[in-house]
Short mmCIF file of C-alpha atoms in Angstrom, two decimals:
data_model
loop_
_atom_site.label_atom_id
_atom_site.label_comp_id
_atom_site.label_asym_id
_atom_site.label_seq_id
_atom_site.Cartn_x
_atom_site.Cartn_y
_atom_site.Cartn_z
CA UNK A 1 -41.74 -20.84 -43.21
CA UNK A 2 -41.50 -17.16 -44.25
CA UNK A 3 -42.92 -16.02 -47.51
CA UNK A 4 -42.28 -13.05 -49.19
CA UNK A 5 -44.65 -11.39 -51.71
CA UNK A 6 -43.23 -10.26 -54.95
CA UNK A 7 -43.63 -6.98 -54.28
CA UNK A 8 -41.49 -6.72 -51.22
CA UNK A 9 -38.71 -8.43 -53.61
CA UNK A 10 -37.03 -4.94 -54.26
CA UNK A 11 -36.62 -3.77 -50.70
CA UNK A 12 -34.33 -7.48 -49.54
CA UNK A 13 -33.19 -7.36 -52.76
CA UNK A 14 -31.54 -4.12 -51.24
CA UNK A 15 -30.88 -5.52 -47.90
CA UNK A 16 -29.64 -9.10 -48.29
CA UNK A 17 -26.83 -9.45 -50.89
CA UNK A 18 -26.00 -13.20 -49.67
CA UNK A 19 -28.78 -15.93 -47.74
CA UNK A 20 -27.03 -19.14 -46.15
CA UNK A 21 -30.29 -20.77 -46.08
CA UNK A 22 -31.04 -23.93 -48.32
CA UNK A 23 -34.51 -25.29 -49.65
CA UNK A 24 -36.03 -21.86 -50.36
CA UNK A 25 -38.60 -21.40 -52.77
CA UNK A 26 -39.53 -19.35 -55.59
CA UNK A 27 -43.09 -19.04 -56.70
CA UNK A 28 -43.11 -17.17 -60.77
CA UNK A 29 -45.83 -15.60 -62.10
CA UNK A 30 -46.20 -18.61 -64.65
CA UNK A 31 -46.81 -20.88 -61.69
CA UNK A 32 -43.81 -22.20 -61.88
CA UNK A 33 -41.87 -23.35 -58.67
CA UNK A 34 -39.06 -23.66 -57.79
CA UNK A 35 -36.74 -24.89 -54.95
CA UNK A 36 -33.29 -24.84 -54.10
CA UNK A 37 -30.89 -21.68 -53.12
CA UNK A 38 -31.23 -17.58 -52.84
CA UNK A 39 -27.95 -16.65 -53.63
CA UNK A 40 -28.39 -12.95 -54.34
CA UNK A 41 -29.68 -10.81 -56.86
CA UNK A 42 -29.96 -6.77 -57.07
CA UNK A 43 -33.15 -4.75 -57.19
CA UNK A 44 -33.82 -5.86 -61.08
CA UNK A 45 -32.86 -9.47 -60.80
CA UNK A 46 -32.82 -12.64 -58.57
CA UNK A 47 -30.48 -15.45 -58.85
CA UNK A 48 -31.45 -18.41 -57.58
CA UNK A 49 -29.57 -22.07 -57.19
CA UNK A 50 -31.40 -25.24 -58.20
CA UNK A 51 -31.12 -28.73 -59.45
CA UNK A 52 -30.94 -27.68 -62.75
CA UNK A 53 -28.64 -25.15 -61.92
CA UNK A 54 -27.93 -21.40 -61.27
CA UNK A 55 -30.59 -18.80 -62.69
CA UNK A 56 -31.18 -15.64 -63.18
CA UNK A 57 -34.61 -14.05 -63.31
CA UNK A 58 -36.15 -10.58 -63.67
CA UNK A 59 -37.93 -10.20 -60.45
CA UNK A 60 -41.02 -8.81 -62.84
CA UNK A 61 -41.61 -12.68 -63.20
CA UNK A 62 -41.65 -13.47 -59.15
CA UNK A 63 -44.29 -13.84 -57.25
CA UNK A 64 -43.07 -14.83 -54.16
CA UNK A 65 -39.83 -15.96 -52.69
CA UNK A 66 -40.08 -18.02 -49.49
CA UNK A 67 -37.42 -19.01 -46.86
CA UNK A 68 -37.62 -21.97 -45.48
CA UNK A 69 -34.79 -22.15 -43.17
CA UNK A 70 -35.11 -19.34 -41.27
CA UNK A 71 -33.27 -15.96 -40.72
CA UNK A 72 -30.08 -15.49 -42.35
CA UNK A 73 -27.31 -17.15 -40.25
CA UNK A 74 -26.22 -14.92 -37.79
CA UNK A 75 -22.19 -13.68 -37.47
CA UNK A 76 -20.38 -15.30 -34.17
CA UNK A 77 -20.19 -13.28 -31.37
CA UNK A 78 -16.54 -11.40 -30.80
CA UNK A 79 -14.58 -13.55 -28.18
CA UNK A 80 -14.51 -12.35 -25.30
CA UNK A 81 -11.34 -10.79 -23.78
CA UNK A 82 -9.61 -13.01 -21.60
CA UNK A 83 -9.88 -11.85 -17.92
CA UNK A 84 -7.03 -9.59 -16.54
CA UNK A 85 -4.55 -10.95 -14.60
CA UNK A 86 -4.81 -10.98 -10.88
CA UNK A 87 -2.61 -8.71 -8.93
CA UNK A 88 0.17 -9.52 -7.59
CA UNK A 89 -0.68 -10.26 -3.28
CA UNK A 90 0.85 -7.61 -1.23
CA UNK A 91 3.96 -8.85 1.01
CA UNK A 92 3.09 -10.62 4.00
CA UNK A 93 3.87 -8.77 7.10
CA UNK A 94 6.23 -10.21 9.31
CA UNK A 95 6.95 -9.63 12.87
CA UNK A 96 10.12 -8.63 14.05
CA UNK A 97 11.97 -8.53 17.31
CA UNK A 98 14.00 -5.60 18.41
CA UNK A 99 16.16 -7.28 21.36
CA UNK A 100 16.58 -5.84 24.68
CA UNK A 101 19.76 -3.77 24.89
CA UNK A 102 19.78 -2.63 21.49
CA UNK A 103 21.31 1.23 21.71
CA UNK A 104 18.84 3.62 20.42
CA UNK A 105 21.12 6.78 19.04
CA UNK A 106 18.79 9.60 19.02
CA UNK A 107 18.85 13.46 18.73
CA UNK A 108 17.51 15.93 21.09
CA UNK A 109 14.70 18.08 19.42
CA UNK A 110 13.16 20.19 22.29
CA UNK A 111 15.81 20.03 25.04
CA UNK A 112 15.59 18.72 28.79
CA UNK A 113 17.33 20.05 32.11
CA UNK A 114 17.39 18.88 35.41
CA UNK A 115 14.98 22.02 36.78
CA UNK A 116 11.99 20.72 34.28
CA UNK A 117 9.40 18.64 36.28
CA UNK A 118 9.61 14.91 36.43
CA UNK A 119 6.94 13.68 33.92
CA UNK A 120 7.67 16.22 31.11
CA UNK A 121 8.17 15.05 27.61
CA UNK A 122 10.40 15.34 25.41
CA UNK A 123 10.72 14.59 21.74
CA UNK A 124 13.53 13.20 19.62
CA UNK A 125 14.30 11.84 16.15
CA UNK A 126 16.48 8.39 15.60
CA UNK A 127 19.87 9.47 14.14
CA UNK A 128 20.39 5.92 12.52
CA UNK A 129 18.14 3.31 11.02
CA UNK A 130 17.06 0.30 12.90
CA UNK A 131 17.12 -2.81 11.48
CA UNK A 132 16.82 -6.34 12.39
CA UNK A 133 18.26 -8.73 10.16
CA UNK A 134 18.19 -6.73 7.22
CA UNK A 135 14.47 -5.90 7.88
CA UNK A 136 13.42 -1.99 8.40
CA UNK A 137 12.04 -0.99 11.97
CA UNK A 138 12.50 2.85 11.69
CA UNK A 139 14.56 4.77 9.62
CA UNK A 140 16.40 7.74 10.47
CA UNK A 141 14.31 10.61 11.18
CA UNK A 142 11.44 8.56 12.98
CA UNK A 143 10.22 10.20 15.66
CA UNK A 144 10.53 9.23 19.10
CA UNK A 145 9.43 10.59 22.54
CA UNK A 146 10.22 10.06 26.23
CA UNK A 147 9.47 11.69 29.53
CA UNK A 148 11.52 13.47 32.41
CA UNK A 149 11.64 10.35 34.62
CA UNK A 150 13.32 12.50 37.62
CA UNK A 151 14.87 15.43 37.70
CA UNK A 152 16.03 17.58 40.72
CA UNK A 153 17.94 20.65 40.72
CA UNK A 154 20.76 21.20 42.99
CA UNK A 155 21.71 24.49 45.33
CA UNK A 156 24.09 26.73 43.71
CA UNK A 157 27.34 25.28 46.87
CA UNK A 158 25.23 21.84 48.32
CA UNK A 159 24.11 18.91 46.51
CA UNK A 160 23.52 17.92 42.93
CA UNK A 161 21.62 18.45 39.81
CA UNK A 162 19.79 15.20 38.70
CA UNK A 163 18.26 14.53 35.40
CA UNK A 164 16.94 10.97 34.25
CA UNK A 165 15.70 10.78 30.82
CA UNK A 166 13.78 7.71 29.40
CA UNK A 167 11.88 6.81 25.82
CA UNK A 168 8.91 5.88 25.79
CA UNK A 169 7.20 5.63 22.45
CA UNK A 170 8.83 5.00 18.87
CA UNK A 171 6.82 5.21 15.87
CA UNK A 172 6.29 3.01 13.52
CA UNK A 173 4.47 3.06 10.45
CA UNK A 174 2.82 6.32 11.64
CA UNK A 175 1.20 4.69 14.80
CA UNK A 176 3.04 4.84 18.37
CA UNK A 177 4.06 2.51 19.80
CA UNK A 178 5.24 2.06 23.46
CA UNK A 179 8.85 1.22 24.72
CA UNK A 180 10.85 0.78 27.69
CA UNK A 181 14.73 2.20 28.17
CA UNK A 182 17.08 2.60 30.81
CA UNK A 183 18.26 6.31 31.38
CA UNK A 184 20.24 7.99 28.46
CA UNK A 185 24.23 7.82 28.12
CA UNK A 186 25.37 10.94 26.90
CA UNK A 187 28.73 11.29 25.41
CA UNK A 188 29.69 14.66 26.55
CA UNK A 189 31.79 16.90 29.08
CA UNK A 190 33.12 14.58 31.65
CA UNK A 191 31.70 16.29 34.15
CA UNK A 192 28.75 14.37 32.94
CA UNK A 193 28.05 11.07 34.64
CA UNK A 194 27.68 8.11 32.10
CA UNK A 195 24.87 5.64 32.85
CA UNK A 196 25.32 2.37 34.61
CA UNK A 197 24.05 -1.19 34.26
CA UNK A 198 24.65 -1.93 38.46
CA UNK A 199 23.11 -0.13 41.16
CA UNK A 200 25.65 2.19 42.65
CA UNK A 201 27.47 1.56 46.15
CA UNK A 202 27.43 3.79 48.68
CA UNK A 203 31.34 4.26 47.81
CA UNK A 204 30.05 4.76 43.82
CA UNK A 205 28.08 7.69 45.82
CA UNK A 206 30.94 8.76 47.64
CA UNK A 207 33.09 9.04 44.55
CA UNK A 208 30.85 11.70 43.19
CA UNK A 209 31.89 13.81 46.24
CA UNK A 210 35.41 13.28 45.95
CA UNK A 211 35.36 13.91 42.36
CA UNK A 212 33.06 16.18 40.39
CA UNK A 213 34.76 15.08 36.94
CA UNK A 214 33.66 11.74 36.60
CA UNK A 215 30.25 11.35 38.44
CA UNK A 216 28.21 8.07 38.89
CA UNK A 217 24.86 6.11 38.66
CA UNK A 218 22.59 5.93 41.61
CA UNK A 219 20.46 3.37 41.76
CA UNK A 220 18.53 1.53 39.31
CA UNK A 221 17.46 5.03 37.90
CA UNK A 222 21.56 5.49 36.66
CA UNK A 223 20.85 9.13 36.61
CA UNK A 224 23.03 11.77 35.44
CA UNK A 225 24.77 13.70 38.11
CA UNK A 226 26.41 17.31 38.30
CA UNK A 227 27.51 19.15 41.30
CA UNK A 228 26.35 22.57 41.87
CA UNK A 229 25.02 23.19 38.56
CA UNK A 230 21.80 22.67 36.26
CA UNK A 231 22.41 19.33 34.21
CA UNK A 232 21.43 20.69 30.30
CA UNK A 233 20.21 18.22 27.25
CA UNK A 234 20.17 20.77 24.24
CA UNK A 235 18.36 20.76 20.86
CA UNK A 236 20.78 18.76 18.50
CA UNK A 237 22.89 16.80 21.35
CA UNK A 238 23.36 12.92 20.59
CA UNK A 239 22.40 11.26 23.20
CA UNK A 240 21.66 7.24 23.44
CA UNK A 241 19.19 5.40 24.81
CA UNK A 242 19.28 0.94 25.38
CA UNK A 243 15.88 -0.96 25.16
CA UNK A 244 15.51 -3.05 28.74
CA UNK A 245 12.72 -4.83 27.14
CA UNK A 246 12.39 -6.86 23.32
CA UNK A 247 10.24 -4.78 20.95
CA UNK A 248 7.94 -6.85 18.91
CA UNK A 249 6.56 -5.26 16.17
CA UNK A 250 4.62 -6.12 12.77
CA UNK A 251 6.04 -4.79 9.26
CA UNK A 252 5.87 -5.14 5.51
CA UNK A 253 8.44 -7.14 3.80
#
């Protein structure tokens, strides 16, 4: 129980305009008592609630006004806000295949001939996208790189110029990633060999004698052949390359 002298009646007469408390009491001057309600007042007068009804007295005539019920009800807290929705779960990746002897078509970048040494690399970009099933591998543009696999440079009258060209990394989502091709088939002069699945006879070989304008493979290496002269993979040339192994990779949806 909290009583409050009559002289501290101005100050909460100031402060507290409504009480929600019942069975407070009010001690006059005249010894008088009574109980029931605050239900206001101003700095000159109380009113208080009772059985006999609702009063108003000059707080000159109170001695002391006690509440009985405790502090003045307190306002509800503000709801909380309700928590913010979850983000959406990035895509799953997904592996994909790439099969063996899908055609790469690439670009040259830096250029390869047959008197560079065997082991050089060489850089080129995909001119197409590659896809499986609808699904993005690379897009145009991606970088890829390979290396001189052999390359042999023939006398000006005797022999020929070799030059075997294989990939060797692709990239793919900025990381490298390592591949395996057969030789490149270059669509091109026709004094330029085209690749070959089969390893070449020794007649295939003898062809290439008889006639400079259509070449041949040799061996499992299905290099590209040119009498007498230096074989020549400039910047910007299309050249293609096929995958002799699948290409597994992992990618976003």
């Amino acid at each position: 129980m909290k009583q409050i002298p009559y002289y501290y009646l101005s100050p909460l007469m100031c402060l507290c305009l409504v009480s929600g408390l019942w069975a407070d009491v009010l001690e006059l001057k005249n010894g008088q008592v009574l109980t029931g309600k605050y239900i206001g007042g101003t700095a000159a007068t109380i009113r208080f609630e009772s059985s006999s009804g609702t009063q108003v007295i000059e707080t000159g005539q109170a001695l002391a006004l006690t509440f009985t019920g405790g502090g003045a009800a307190a306002a509800p807290a503000p709801a909380a806000p309700p928590p913010a929705a979850a983000p959406a779960p990035a895509p799953a990746p997904s592996a994909v295949t790439v099969n063996a002897g899908t055609g790469l078509l690439v670009r040259m970048v830096d250029g390869a001939s047959s008197r560079d040494a065997r082991g050089k690399r060489f850089t080129v970009t995909l001119e197409t996208d590659l896809a499986v099933n609808g699904m993005m591998v690379a897009k145009a543009g991606t970088r890829c790189y390979g290396r001189v696999a052999n390359a042999k440079q023939a006398g000006r009258v005797a022999g020929r110029s070799v030059l075997d060209l294989r990939l060797s990394e692709l990239t793919i989502n900025g990381v490298l990633v390592s591949i395996l091709t057969g030789p490149y088939i270059e669509a091109g002069k026709s004094s330029l060999a085209k690749t070959a699945k089969t390893t070449a006879t020794g007649a295939a070989i003898g062809a290439i004698a008889g006639d400079a304008g259509k070449g041949a493979a040799i061996g499992a290496t299905a290099t590209v052949l040119k009498r007498g002269e230096t074989v020549v993979v400039k910047p910007g040339k299309l050249i293609e390359f096929q995958l002799q192994q699948p290409l597994t990779v992992t990618i976003a949806r």
